[in-house]
PDB file of C-alpha atoms in Angstrom:
ATOM      1  CA  MET V   1     -12.650 143.748  70.565  1.00 42.00           C
ATOM      2  CA  ARG V   2     -12.445 142.041  73.951  1.00 42.00           C
ATOM      3  CA  ALA V   3     -15.163 139.560  72.936  1.00 44.00           C
ATOM      4  CA  ILE V   4     -13.170 138.555  69.870  1.00 47.00           C
ATOM      5  CA  VAL V   5     -10.070 137.935  71.974  1.00 45.00           C
ATOM      6  CA  LEU V   6     -12.098 135.789  74.366  1.00 41.00           C
ATOM      7  CA  VAL V   7     -13.620 133.826  71.485  1.00 48.00           C
ATOM      8  CA  PHE V   8     -10.139 133.343  70.019  1.00 48.00           C
ATOM      9  CA  GLY V   9      -8.959 132.069  73.398  1.00 48.00           C
ATOM     10  CA  TYR V  10     -11.702 129.444  73.393  1.00 43.00           C
ATOM     11  CA  PHE V  11     -10.252 127.879  70.253  1.00 46.00           C
ATOM     12  CA  CYS V  12      -6.692 127.657  71.624  1.00 43.00           C
ATOM     13  CA  MET V  13      -7.288 124.521  73.632  1.00 41.00           C
ATOM     14  CA  SER V  14      -5.783 121.827  71.411  1.00 39.00           C
ATOM     15  CA  THR V  15      -2.453 121.268  69.723  1.00 37.00           C
ATOM     16  CA  ALA V  16      -3.659 118.487  67.436  1.00 40.00           C
ATOM     17  CA  SER V  17      -2.545 118.899  63.839  1.00 41.00           C
ATOM     18  CA  TYR V  18      -5.270 119.422  61.242  1.00 44.00           C
ATOM     19  CA  ALA V  19      -5.064 116.580  58.715  1.00 49.00           C
ATOM     20  CA  GLY V  20      -6.740 118.537  55.907  1.00 80.00           C
ATOM     21  CA  GLY V  21      -3.995 121.112  55.399  1.00 94.00           C
ATOM     22  CA  ASP V  22      -0.341 121.048  54.417  1.00 96.00           C
ATOM     23  CA  PRO V  23       1.700 122.365  57.369  1.00 97.00           C
ATOM     24  CA  GLU V  24       4.761 123.004  55.177  1.00 97.00           C
ATOM     25  CA  TYR V  25       2.700 125.229  52.904  1.00 97.00           C
ATOM     26  CA  GLY V  26       1.240 126.826  56.021  1.00 97.00           C
ATOM     27  CA  GLN V  27       4.724 127.620  57.284  1.00 97.00           C
ATOM     28  CA  TYR V  28       5.497 129.223  53.925  1.00 97.00           C
ATOM     29  CA  LEU V  29       2.362 131.388  54.222  1.00 97.00           C
ATOM     30  CA  SER V  30       2.816 132.242  57.904  1.00 97.00           C
ATOM     31  CA  SER V  31       5.220 135.182  57.674  1.00 94.00           C
ATOM     32  CA  GLU V  32       2.459 137.789  57.523  1.00 93.00           C
ATOM     33  CA  CYS V  33       0.652 136.189  60.473  1.00 94.00           C
ATOM     34  CA  VAL V  34       3.646 136.066  62.780  1.00 91.00           C
ATOM     35  CA  THR V  35       4.432 139.722  62.165  1.00 89.00           C
ATOM     36  CA  CYS V  36       1.699 140.538  64.680  1.00 90.00           C
ATOM     37  CA  HIS V  37       0.800 137.272  66.383  1.00 88.00           C
ATOM     38  CA  GLN V  38       4.349 136.183  67.265  1.00 78.00           C
ATOM     39  CA  SER V  39       4.922 139.318  69.315  1.00 66.00           C
ATOM     40  CA  ALA V  40       1.619 139.023  71.155  1.00 60.00           C
ATOM     41  CA  GLY V  41       2.093 138.624  74.852  1.00 63.00           C
ATOM     42  CA  ALA V  42       0.232 138.763  78.110  1.00 59.00           C
ATOM     43  CA  GLY V  43      -2.139 141.695  78.141  1.00 65.00           C
ATOM     44  CA  SER V  44      -1.987 142.091  74.363  1.00 78.00           C
ATOM     45  CA  GLN V  45      -5.140 142.542  72.285  1.00 84.00           C
ATOM     46  CA  ILE V  46      -3.531 140.283  69.652  1.00 88.00           C
ATOM     47  CA  PRO V  47      -4.071 136.585  70.419  1.00 88.00           C
ATOM     48  CA  VAL V  48      -1.294 134.040  70.237  1.00 88.00           C
ATOM     49  CA  ILE V  49      -2.101 131.524  67.493  1.00 93.00           C
ATOM     50  CA  ASN V  50       0.641 128.926  68.115  1.00 93.00           C
ATOM     51  CA  GLY V  51      -1.084 125.768  69.300  1.00 93.00           C
ATOM     52  CA  MET V  52      -4.521 127.015  68.327  1.00 93.00           C
ATOM     53  CA  HIS V  53      -6.970 124.229  67.507  1.00 94.00           C
ATOM     54  CA  ALA V  54      -7.080 123.899  63.709  1.00 96.00           C
ATOM     55  CA  ASP V  55     -10.867 123.770  63.386  1.00 96.00           C
ATOM     56  CA  GLY V  56     -11.204 126.915  65.487  1.00 96.00           C
ATOM     57  CA  PHE V  57      -8.549 128.676  63.409  1.00 96.00           C
ATOM     58  CA  ILE V  58     -10.396 127.783  60.208  1.00 97.00           C
ATOM     59  CA  ASP V  59     -13.744 128.918  61.605  1.00 97.00           C
ATOM     60  CA  MET V  60     -12.316 132.242  62.777  1.00 96.00           C
ATOM     61  CA  MET V  61     -10.554 132.963  59.487  1.00 98.00           C
ATOM     62  CA  LYS V  62     -13.712 132.231  57.531  1.00 97.00           C
ATOM     63  CA  LEU V  63     -15.688 134.548  59.812  1.00 98.00           C
ATOM     64  CA  TYR V  64     -13.145 137.316  59.179  1.00 98.00           C
ATOM     65  CA  ARG V  65     -13.167 136.591  55.443  1.00 98.00           C
ATOM     66  CA  SER V  66     -16.959 136.898  55.299  1.00 98.00           C
ATOM     67  CA  ARG V  67     -16.768 140.032  57.479  1.00 97.00           C
ATOM     68  CA  GLN V  68     -18.897 138.479  60.201  1.00 98.00           C
ATOM     69  CA  LEU V  69     -16.140 139.335  62.699  1.00 96.00           C
ATOM     70  CA  GLU V  70     -14.988 142.917  62.822  1.00 95.00           C
ATOM     71  CA  ASN V  71     -11.290 143.665  62.528  1.00 96.00           C
ATOM     72  CA  GLN V  72     -10.256 145.465  59.381  1.00 97.00           C
ATOM     73  CA  THR V  73      -6.719 144.071  59.391  1.00 95.00           C
ATOM     74  CA  MET V  74      -7.875 140.481  59.819  1.00 97.00           C
ATOM     75  CA  GLN V  75     -10.640 140.922  57.244  1.00 98.00           C
ATOM     76  CA  THR V  76      -8.093 142.172  54.711  1.00 97.00           C
ATOM     77  CA  VAL V  77      -5.715 139.295  55.389  1.00 97.00           C
ATOM     78  CA  ALA V  78      -8.438 136.631  55.386  1.00 98.00           C
ATOM     79  CA  ARG V  79     -10.025 137.845  52.149  1.00 98.00           C
ATOM     80  CA  ARG V  80      -6.754 137.147  50.316  1.00 97.00           C
ATOM     81  CA  LEU V  81      -6.644 133.522  51.516  1.00 97.00           C
ATOM     82  CA  SER V  82      -8.215 130.536  49.788  1.00 97.00           C
ATOM     83  CA  ASP V  83      -9.739 127.631  51.729  1.00 96.00           C
ATOM     84  CA  GLU V  84      -6.548 125.670  50.961  1.00 97.00           C
ATOM     85  CA  ASP V  85      -4.410 128.505  52.362  1.00 97.00           C
ATOM     86  CA  ILE V  86      -6.475 128.693  55.543  1.00 98.00           C
ATOM     87  CA  SER V  87      -6.325 124.910  56.048  1.00 97.00           C
ATOM     88  CA  ALA V  88      -2.555 124.938  55.566  1.00 98.00           C
ATOM     89  CA  LEU V  89      -2.119 127.763  58.066  1.00 98.00           C
ATOM     90  CA  ALA V  90      -4.372 125.905  60.519  1.00 97.00           C
ATOM     91  CA  ALA V  91      -2.285 122.753  60.155  1.00 97.00           C
ATOM     92  CA  TYR V  92       0.932 124.688  60.708  1.00 97.00           C
ATOM     93  CA  PHE V  93      -0.139 126.763  63.705  1.00 96.00           C
ATOM     94  CA  SER V  94      -1.970 123.890  65.432  1.00 96.00           C
ATOM     95  CA  ALA V  95       1.216 121.818  65.322  1.00 96.00           C
ATOM     96  CA  LEU V  96       3.281 124.493  67.078  1.00 94.00           C
ATOM     97  CA  LYS V  97       3.776 124.483  70.825  1.00 90.00           C
ATOM     98  CA  PRO V  98       1.598 127.086  72.522  1.00 83.00           C
ATOM     99  CA  PRO V  99       3.422 129.628  74.673  1.00 77.00           C
ATOM    100  CA  ASP V 100       4.015 128.758  78.313  1.00 71.00           C
TER     101      ASP V 100
END
């Protein structure tokens, strides 16, 4: 699990918005994500996704969807999302200010 958190951290370096997704649709879809990720804090095993680089977000979600990354909760969530859904979520979260 620690390796996944570190990999996730690698992709949190940019706040550029992803042009391929609709951030308004992403905001609409985001309620399930923020249930866990909004409350993530220092020392948490759950990474903060606000401000995460969009391309990294997309790559990670596709790895969960294909079950190449292990986390049953994330695999379940990702398998319900289309490519359009993932791109929209990436656009939304990448446009948000990362935590201080």
